[in-house]
Short mmCIF file of C-alpha atoms and ligand atoms in Angstrom, two decimals:
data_model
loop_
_atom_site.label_atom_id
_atom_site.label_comp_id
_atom_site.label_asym_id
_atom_site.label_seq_id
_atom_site.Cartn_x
_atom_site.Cartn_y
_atom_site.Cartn_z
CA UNK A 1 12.42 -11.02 22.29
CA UNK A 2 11.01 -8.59 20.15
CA UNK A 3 7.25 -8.09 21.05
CA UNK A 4 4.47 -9.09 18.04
CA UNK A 5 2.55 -5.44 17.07
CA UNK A 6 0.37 -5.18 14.29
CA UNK A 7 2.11 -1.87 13.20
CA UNK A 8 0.62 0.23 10.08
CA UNK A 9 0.19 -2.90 8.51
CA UNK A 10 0.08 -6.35 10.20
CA UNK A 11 2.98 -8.44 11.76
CA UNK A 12 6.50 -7.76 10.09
CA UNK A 13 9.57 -9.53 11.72
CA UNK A 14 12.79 -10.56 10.40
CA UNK A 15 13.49 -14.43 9.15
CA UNK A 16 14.70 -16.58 12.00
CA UNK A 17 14.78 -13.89 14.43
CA UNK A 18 11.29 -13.39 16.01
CA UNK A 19 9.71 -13.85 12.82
CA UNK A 20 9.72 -17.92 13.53
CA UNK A 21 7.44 -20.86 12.80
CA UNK A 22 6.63 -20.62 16.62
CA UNK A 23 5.70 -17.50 16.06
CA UNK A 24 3.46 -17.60 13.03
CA UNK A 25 2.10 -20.05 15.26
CA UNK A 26 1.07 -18.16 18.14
CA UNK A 27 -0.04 -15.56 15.41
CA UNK A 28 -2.10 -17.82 13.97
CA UNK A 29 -3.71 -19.26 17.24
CA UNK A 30 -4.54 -15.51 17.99
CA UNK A 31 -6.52 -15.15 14.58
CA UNK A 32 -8.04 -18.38 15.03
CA UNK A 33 -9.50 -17.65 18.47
CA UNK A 34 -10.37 -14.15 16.67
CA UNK A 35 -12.18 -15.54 13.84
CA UNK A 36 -14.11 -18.33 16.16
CA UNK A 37 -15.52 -15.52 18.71
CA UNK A 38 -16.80 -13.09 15.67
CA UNK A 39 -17.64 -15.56 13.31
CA UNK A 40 -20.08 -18.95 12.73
CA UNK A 41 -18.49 -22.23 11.17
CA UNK A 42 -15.79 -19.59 9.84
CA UNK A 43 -13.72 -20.34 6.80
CA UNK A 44 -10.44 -18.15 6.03
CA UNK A 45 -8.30 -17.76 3.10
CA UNK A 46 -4.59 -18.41 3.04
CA UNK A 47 -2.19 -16.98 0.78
CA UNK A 48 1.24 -16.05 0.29
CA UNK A 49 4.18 -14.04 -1.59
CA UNK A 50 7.03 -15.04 -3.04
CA UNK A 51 9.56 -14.12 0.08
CA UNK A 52 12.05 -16.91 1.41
CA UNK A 53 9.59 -20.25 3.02
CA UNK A 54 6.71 -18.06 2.89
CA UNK A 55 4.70 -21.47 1.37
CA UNK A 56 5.86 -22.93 4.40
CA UNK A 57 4.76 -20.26 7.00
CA UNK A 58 1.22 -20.29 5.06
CA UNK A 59 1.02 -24.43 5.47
CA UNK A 60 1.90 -23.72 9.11
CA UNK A 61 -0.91 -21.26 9.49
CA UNK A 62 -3.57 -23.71 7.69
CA UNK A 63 -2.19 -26.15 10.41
CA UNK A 64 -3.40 -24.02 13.30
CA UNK A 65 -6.32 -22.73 12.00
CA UNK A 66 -7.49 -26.27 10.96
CA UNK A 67 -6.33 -27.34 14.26
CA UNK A 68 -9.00 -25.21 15.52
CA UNK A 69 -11.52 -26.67 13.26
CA UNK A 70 -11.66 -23.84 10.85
CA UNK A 71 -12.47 -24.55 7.59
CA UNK A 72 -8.99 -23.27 5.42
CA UNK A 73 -8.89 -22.59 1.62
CA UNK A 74 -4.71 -22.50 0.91
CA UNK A 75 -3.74 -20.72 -2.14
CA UNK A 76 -1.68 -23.27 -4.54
CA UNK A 77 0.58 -20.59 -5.80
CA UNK A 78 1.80 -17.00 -4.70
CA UNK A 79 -1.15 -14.59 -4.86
CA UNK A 80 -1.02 -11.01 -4.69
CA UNK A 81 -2.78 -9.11 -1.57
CA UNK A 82 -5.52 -7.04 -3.40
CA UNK A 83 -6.27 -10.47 -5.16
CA UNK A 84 -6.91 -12.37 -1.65
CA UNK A 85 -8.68 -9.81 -0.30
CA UNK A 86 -11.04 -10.22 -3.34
CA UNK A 87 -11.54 -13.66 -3.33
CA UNK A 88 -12.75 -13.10 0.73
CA UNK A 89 -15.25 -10.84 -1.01
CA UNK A 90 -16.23 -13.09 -3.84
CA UNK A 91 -16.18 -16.42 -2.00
CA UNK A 92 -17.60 -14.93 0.97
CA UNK A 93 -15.72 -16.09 3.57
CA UNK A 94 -14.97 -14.96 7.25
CA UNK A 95 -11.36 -13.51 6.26
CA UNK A 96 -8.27 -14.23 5.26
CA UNK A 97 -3.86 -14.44 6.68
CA UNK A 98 -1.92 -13.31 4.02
CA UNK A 99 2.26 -14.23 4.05
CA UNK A 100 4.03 -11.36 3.26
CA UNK A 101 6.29 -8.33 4.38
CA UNK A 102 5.56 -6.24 1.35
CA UNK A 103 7.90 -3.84 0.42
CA UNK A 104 10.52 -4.43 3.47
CA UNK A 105 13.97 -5.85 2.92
CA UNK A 106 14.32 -9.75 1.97
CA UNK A 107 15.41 -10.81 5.20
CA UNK A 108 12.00 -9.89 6.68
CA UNK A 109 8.39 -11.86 6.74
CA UNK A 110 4.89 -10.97 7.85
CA UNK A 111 1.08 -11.46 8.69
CA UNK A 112 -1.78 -9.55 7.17
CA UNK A 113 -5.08 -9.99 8.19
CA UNK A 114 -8.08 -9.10 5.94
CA UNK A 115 -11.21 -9.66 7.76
CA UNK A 116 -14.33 -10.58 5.46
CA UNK A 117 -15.03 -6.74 4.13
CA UNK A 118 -11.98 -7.70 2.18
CA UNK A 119 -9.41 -4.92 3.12
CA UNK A 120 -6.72 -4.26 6.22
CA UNK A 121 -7.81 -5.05 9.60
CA UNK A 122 -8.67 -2.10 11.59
CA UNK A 123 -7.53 -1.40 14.98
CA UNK A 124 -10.10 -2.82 17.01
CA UNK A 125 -9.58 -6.15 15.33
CA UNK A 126 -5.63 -6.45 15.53
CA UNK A 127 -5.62 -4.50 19.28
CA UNK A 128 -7.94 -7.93 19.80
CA UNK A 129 -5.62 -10.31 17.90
CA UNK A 130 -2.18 -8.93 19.93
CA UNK A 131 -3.95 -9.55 23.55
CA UNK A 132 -4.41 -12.89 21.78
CA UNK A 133 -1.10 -13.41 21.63
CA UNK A 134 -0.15 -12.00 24.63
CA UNK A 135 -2.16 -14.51 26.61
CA UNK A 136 -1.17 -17.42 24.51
CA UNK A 137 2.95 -16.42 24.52
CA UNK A 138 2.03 -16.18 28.51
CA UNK A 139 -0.36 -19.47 28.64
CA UNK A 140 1.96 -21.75 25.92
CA UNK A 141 0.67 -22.58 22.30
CA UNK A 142 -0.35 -26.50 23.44
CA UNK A 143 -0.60 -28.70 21.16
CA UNK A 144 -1.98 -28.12 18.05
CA UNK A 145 -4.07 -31.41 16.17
CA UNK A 146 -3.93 -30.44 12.33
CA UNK A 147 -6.77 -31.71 10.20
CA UNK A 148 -5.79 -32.47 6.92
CA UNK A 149 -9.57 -32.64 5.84
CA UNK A 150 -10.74 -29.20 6.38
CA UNK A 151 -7.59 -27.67 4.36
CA UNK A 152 -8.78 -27.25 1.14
CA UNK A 153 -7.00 -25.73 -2.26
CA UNK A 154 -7.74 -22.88 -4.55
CA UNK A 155 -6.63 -20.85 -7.47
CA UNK A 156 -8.39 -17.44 -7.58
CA UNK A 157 -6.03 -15.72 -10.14
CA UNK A 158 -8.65 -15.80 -13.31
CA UNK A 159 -11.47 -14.47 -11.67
CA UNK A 160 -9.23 -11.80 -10.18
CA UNK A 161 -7.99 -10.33 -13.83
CA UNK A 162 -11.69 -10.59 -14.78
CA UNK A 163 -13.25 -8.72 -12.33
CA UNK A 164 -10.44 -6.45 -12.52
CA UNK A 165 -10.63 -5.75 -15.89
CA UNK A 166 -14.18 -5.38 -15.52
CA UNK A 167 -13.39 -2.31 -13.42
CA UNK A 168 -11.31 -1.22 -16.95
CA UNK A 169 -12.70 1.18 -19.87
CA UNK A 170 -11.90 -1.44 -22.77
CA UNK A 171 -13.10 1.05 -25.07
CA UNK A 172 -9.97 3.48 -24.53
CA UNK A 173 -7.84 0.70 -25.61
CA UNK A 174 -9.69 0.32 -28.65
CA UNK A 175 -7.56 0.74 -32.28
CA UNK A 176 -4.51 1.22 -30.55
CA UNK A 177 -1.18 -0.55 -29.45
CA UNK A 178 0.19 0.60 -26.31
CA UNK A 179 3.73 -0.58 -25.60
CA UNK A 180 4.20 -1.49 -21.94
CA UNK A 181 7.11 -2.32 -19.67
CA UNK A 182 5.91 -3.87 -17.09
CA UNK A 183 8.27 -4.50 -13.37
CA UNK A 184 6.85 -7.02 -11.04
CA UNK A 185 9.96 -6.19 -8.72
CA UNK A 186 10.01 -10.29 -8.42
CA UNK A 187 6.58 -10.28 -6.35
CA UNK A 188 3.18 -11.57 -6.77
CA UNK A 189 2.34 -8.95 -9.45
CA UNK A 190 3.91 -11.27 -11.90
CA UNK A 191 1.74 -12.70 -14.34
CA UNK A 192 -1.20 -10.23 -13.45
CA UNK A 193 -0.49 -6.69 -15.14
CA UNK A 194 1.59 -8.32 -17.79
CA UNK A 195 -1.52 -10.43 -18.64
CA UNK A 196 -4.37 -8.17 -18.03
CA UNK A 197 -2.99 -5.61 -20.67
CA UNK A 198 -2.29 -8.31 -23.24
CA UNK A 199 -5.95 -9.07 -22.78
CA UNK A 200 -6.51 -5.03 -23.65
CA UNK A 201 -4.65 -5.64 -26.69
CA UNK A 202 -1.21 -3.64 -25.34
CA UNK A 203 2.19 -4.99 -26.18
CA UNK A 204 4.00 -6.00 -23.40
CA UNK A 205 7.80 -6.50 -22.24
CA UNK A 206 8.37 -8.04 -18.80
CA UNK A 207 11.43 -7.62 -16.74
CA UNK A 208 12.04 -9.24 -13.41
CA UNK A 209 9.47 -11.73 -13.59
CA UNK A 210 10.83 -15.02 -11.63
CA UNK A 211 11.20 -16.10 -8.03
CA UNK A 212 14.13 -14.26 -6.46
CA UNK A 213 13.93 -14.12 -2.95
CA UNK A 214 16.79 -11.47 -2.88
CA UNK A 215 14.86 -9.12 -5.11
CA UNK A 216 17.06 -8.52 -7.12
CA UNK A 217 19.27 -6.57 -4.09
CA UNK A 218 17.01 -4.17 -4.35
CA UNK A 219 13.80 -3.49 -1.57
CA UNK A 220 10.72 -4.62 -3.57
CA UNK A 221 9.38 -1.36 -3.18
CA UNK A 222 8.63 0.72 -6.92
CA UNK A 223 10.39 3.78 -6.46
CA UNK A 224 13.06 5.66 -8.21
CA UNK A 225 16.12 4.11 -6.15
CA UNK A 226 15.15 0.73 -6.35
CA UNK A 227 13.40 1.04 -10.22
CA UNK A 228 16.76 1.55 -12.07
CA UNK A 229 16.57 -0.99 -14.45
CA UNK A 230 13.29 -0.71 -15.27
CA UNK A 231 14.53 3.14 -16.43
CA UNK A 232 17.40 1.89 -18.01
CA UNK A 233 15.25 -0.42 -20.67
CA UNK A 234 12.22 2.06 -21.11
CA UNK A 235 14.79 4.55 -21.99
CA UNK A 236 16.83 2.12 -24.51
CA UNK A 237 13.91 0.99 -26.23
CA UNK A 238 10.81 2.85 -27.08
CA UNK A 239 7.30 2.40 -24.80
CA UNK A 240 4.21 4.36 -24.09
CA UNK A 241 4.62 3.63 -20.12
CA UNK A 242 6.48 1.92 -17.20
CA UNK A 243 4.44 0.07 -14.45
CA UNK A 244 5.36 -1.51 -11.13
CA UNK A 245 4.01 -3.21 -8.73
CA UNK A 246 5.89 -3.96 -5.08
CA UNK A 247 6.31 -7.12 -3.64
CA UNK A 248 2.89 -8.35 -2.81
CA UNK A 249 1.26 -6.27 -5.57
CA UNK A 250 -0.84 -3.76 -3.62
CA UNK A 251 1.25 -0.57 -4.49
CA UNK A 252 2.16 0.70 -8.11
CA UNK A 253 4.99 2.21 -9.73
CA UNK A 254 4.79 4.93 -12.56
CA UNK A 255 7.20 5.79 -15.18
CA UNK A 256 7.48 8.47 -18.09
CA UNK A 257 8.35 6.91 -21.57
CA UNK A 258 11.20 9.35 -21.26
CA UNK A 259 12.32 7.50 -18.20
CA UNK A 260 10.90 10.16 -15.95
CA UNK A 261 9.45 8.02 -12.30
CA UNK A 262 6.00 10.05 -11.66
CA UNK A 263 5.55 9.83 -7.80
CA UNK A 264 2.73 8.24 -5.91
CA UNK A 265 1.36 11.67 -5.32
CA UNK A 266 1.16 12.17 -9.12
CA UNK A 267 -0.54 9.02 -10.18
CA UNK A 268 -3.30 9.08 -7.25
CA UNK A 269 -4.39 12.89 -8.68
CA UNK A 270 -3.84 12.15 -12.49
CA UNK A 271 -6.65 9.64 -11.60
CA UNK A 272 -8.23 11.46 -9.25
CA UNK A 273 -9.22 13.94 -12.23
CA UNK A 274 -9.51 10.76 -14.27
CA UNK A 275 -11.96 9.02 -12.83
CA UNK A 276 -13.94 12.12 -11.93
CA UNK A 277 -14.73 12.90 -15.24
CA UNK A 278 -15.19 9.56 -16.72
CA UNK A 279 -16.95 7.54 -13.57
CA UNK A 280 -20.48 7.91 -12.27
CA UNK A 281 -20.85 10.76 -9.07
CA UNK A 282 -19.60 9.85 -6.12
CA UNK A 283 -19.41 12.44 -2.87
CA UNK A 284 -15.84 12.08 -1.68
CA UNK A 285 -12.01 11.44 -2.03
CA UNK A 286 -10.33 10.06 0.46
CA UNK A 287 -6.15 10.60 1.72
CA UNK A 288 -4.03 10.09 4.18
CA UNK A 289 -2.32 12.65 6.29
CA UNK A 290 0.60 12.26 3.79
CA UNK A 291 -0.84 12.53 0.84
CA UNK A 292 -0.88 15.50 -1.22
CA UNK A 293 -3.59 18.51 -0.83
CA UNK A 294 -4.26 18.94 -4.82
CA UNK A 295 -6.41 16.12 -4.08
CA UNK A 296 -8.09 18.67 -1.91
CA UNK A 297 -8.36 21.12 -4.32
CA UNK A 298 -9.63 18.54 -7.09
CA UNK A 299 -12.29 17.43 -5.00
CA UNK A 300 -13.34 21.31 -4.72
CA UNK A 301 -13.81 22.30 -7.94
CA UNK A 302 -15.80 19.15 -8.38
CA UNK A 303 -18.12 20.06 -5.21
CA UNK A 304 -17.00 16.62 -3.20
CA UNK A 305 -15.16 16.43 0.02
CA UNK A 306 -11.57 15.70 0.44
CA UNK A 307 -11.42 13.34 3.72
CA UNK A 308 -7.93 13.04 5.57
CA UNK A 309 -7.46 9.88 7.56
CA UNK A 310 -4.26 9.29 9.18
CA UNK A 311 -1.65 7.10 7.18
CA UNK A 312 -2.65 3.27 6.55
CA UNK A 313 -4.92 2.27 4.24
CA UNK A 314 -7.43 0.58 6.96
CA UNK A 315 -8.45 4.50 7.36
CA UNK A 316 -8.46 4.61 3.87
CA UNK A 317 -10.65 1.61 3.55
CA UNK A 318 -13.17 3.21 5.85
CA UNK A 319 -13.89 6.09 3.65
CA UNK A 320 -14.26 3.60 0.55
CA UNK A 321 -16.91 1.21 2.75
CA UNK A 322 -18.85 4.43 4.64
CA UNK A 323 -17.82 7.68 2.87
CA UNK A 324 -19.00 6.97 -1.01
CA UNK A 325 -15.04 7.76 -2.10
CA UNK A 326 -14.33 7.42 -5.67
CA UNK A 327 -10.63 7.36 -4.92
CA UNK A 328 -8.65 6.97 -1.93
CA UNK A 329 -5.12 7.15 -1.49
CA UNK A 330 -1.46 7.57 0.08
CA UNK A 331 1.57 8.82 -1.05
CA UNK A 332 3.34 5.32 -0.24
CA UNK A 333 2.22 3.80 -3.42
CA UNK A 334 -1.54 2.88 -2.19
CA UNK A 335 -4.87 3.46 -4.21
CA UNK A 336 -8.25 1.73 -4.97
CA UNK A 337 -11.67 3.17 -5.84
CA UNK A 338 -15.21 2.81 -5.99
CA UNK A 339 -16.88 -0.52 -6.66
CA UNK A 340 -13.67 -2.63 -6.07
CA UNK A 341 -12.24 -4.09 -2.45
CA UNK A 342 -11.47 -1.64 -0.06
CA UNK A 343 -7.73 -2.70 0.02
CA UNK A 344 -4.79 -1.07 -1.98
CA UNK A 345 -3.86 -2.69 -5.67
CA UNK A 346 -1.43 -2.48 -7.23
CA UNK A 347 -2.04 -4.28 -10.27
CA UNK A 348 -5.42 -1.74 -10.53
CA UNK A 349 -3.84 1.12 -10.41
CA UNK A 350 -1.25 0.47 -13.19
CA UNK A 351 -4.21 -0.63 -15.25
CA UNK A 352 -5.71 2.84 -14.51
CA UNK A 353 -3.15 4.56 -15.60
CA UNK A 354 -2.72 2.72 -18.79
CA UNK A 355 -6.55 3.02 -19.68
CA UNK A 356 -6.12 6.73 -18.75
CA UNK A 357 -2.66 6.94 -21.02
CA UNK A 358 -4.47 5.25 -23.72
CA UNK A 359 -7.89 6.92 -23.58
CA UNK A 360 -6.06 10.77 -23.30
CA UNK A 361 -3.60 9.89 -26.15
CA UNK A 362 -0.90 11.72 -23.70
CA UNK A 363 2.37 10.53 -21.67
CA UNK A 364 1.53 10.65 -17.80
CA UNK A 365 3.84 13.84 -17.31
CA UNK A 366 1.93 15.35 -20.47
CA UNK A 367 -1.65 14.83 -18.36
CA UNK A 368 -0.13 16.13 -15.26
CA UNK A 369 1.21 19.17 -17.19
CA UNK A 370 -2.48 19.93 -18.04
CA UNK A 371 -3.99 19.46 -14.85
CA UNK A 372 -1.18 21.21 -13.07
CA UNK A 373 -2.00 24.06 -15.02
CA UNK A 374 -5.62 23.98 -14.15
CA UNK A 375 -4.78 23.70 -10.30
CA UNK A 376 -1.23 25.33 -9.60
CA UNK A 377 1.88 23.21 -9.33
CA UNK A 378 2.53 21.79 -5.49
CA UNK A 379 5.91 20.31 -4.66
CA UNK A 380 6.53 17.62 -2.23
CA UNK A 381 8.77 15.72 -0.42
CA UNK A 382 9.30 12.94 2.59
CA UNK A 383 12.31 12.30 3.98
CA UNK A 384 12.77 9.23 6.41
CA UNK A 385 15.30 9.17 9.37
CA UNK A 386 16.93 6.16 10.72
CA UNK A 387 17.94 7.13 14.10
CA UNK A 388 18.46 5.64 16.90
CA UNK A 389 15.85 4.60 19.46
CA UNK A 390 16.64 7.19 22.40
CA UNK A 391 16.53 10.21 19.46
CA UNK A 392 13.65 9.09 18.06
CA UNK A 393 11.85 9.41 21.58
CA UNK A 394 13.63 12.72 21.98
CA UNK A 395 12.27 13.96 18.60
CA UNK A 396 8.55 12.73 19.36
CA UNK A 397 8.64 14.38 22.75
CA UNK A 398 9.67 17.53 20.85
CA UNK A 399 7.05 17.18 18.26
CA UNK A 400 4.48 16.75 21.16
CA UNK A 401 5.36 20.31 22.65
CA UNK A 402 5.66 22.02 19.68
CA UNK A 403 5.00 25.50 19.97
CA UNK A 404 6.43 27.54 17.42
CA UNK A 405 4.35 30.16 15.12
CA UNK A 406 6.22 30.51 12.45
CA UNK A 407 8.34 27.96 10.39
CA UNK A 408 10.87 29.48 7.71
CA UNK A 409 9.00 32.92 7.90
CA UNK A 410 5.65 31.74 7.42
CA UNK A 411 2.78 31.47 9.73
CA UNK A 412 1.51 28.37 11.68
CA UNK A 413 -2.51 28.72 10.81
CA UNK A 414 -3.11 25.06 12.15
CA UNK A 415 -1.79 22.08 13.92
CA UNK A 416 -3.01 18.44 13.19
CA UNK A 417 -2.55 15.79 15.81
CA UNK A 418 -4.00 12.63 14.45
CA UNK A 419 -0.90 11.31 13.04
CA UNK A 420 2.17 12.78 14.58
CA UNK A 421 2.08 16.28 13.62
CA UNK A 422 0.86 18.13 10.79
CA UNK A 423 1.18 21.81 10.18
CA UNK A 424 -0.53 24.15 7.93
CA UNK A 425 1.34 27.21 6.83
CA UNK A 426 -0.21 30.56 5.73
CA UNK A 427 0.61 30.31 2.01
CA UNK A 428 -1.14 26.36 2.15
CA UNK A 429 2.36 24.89 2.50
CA UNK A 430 2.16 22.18 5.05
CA UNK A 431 4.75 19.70 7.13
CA UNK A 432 3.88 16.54 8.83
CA UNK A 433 6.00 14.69 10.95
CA UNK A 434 5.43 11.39 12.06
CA UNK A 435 7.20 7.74 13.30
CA UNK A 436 6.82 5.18 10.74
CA UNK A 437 4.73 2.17 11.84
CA UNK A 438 6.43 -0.45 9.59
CA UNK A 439 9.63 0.99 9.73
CA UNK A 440 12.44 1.90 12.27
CA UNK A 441 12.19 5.52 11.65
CA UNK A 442 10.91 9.12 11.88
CA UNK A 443 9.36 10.82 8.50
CA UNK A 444 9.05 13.95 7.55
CA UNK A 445 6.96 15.44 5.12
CA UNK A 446 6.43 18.48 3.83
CA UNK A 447 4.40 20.07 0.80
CA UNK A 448 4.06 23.91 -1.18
CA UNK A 449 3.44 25.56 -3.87
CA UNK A 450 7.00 26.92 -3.80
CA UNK A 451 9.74 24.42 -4.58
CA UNK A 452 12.44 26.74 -2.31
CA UNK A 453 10.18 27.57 0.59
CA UNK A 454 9.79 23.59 0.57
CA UNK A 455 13.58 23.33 1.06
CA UNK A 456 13.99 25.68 4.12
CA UNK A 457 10.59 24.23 6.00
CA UNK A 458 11.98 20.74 5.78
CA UNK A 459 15.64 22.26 6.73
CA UNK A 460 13.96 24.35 9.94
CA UNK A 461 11.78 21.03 11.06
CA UNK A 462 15.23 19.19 10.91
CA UNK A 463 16.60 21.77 12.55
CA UNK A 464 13.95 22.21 15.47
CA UNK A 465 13.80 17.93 16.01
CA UNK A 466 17.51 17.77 16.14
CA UNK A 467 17.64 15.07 13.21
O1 LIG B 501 4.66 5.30 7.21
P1 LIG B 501 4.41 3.90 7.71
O2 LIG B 501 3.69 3.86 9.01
O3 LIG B 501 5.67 3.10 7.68
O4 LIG B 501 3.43 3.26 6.66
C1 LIG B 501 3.72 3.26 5.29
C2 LIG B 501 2.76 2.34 4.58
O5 LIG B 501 2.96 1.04 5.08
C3 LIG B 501 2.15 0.00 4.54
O6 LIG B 501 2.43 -0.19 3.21
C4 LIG B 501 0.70 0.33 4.74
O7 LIG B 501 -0.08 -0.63 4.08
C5 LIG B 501 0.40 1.68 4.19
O8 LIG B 501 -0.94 1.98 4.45
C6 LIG B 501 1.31 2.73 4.76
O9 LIG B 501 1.11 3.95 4.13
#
């Protein structure tokens, strides 16, 4: 059987396979002997998406935990992740399980845990949870004595929007009507961006905004490939702006009113140079590994540091709680920022970019235009490679004794080992290569300020890792 990991982001497993009621079980168990050794008279959160019997697996985990006499608060509906990890702040609870495999295909399921800080567990705490689990698959679950009493219900959706839009410039909205598409991709964003703009006065047209288990047949994840019918109708009809959220709501999804998808990359420095000229001071940005380096040169002109963490947002998070970020981001689709949860959202972002759409009276591409011409244009790209397991050890081993100097004609100047392998060029081109921690596969990354140069690095990396 497939062993349980906490990869970049909690337990993912596929339906029936090792992701099992057994096994949400033993996951659970884990957390609750977790939350009882770090916590007094704990209470934890329970919520869920809307993937195949994920009500179910939740019920099941409110089981165990209240079999260990932990006080449980079960969501009555679908909530999104950035909204559970907010209610842990707000009711101030020990933590909560969240039911979900994001973005992945429909056939999978997961586990999140969000201890009480309110964003991804860190290492130290899900290294902890897995030898949980790894004593209890060895030991046998037991039996479990459910107590009905200590599961109680709750709805945290209002407060959620409030707060959120409390984090909004409602000013910026004033005297005008922006038209909205709006995607939920069939996940828990539904009924939260839709509704927080109508409450900032924008006109708003929903598509995909019901239970479908199947997604659609498309991954829940907002990117051009799996967007296209969201660019179909924005380019049919006539809108100010297309936002997405993923399946649990704690990624966004940009598009141009011209049907144009603006990447991740795009959306996290549009707001980077948003927020630093509309928000109070703060002394840093914070990105992954991944992410792009205008962010670093943003954060220059402004005199604040650019922090690189390696990819998951639980480094991210760190820099939000410790480092006085404004921002922090990744290019998967992740941001949040000062004075909110340290945990990606979704619904947030979108809301950002709408206040920033309707505040600079300019399409997102229009903004990026201008701050692209302040900075210098950077291109970017990721490509991800399914191979198979023995060449994706032979292609790590490779990266590990990498020893070239020069990559399409330019010079190495550094090499970054956090995260797989990241390598500066002379001209401030960069590639990164890395294995995916959610996914079967090897990415590659690579950024510069020359869209052709881009081409041949990625082509020579290929080249040199045999993939
Ligand atoms: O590149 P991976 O290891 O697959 O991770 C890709 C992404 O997965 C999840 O969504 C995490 O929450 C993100 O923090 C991470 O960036």
């Amino acid at each position: 059987m497939k062993k349980i990991t906490f990869g970049t982001d909690g337990w993912r497993g596929v339906i029936a396979d090792d992701f099992t009621f057994e096994n949400v079980k033993v996951v659970a168990q884990a957390i609750s002997e977790y939350v009882l050794e770090n916590y007094e008279n704990p209470t934890i959160i329970v919520g869920y998406d809307y993937r195949f019997h994920s009500e179910n697996f939740a019920k099941v985990c409110a089981e165990v935990l209240s079999s260990n006499a932990i006080h449980v608060l079960l969501s009555k509906q679908p909530i999104p992740t950035p909204a559970l990890a907010h209610a842990v702040v707000k009711k101030g609870v020990s933590g909560a399980i969240m039911i979900t495999a994001s973005h992945n295909p429909y056939y999978y399921n997961g586990i999140k845990f969000i201890p009480h800080y309110g964003g991804p567990a860190n290492t130290q705490i899900t290294d902890k949870i897995v030898k949980n689990v790894e004593r209890i698959q060895k030991e046998g679950l037991g039996s479990l004595n459910p107590d009905e009493k200590l599961i109680e219900y709750f709805d945290h959706k209002e407060e959620y929007i409030n707060d959120v839009l409390n984090l909004i410039d409602k000013k910026a909205f004033e005297g005008k009507t922006l038209k909205v598409l709006v995607n939920p991709m069939y996940g828990c964003g539904i009924g939260y961006v839709d509704e927080a703009l109508k409450r900032l006065g924008c006109e708003v047209k929903v598509i995909n905004n019901w239970r479908d288990p199947l997604f659609g047949g498309h991954l829940p994840e907002p990117n051009l490939e799996n967007m296209k019918d969201l660019l179909e109708v924005i380019k049919s009809e006539k809108f100010d702006l297309g936002l997405a959220t993923d399946g649990d709501a704690d990624r966004f999804g940009v598009v141009n009113p011209d049907g144009e998808y603006i990447s991740a990359n795009e959306v996290i420095f549009m707001l980077a140079d948003y927020l630093i000229k509309t928000r109070g001071k703060a002394s840093s940005i914070a990105r992954t590994v991944a992410t792009t380096s205008m962010l670093d040169k943003i954060a220059e002109k402004h005199n604040m540091r650019c922090i690189e963490t390696p990819v998951g947002f639980k480094y991210i998070a760190e820099c939000l709680m410790k480092e006085d970020s404004l921002i922090g981001g990744e290019e998967s689709g992740g941001l949040s920022i000062k004075g909110h949860v340290p945990e990606k959202d979704g619904i947030l972002a979108d809301l950002l970019v709408a206040e920033t759409v309707a505040k600079l009276q300019k399409s997102p591409k229009e903004i990026l235009k201008s701050i692209e011409s302040e900075y210098g244009k950077l291109y970017n790209k990721r490509i991800d490679v399914r191979t198979t397991s023995q060449k994706k050890e032979e292609a790590l081993e490779r990266i590990k004794n990498f020893g070239k100097s020069e990559v399409a004609g330019l010079k190495c100047t550094e090499y970054r080992t956090r995260d797989g392998l990241k390598v500066i060029l002379e001209d401030m081109s960069w590639f990164l290569v890395r294995p995916s921690g959610t996914e079967d596969l090897i990415r590659i990354y690579g950024e510069s300020p020359d869209e052709q140069k881009l081409e041949k690095i990625l082509l020579d990396v290929r080249g040199y890792l045999g993939l």
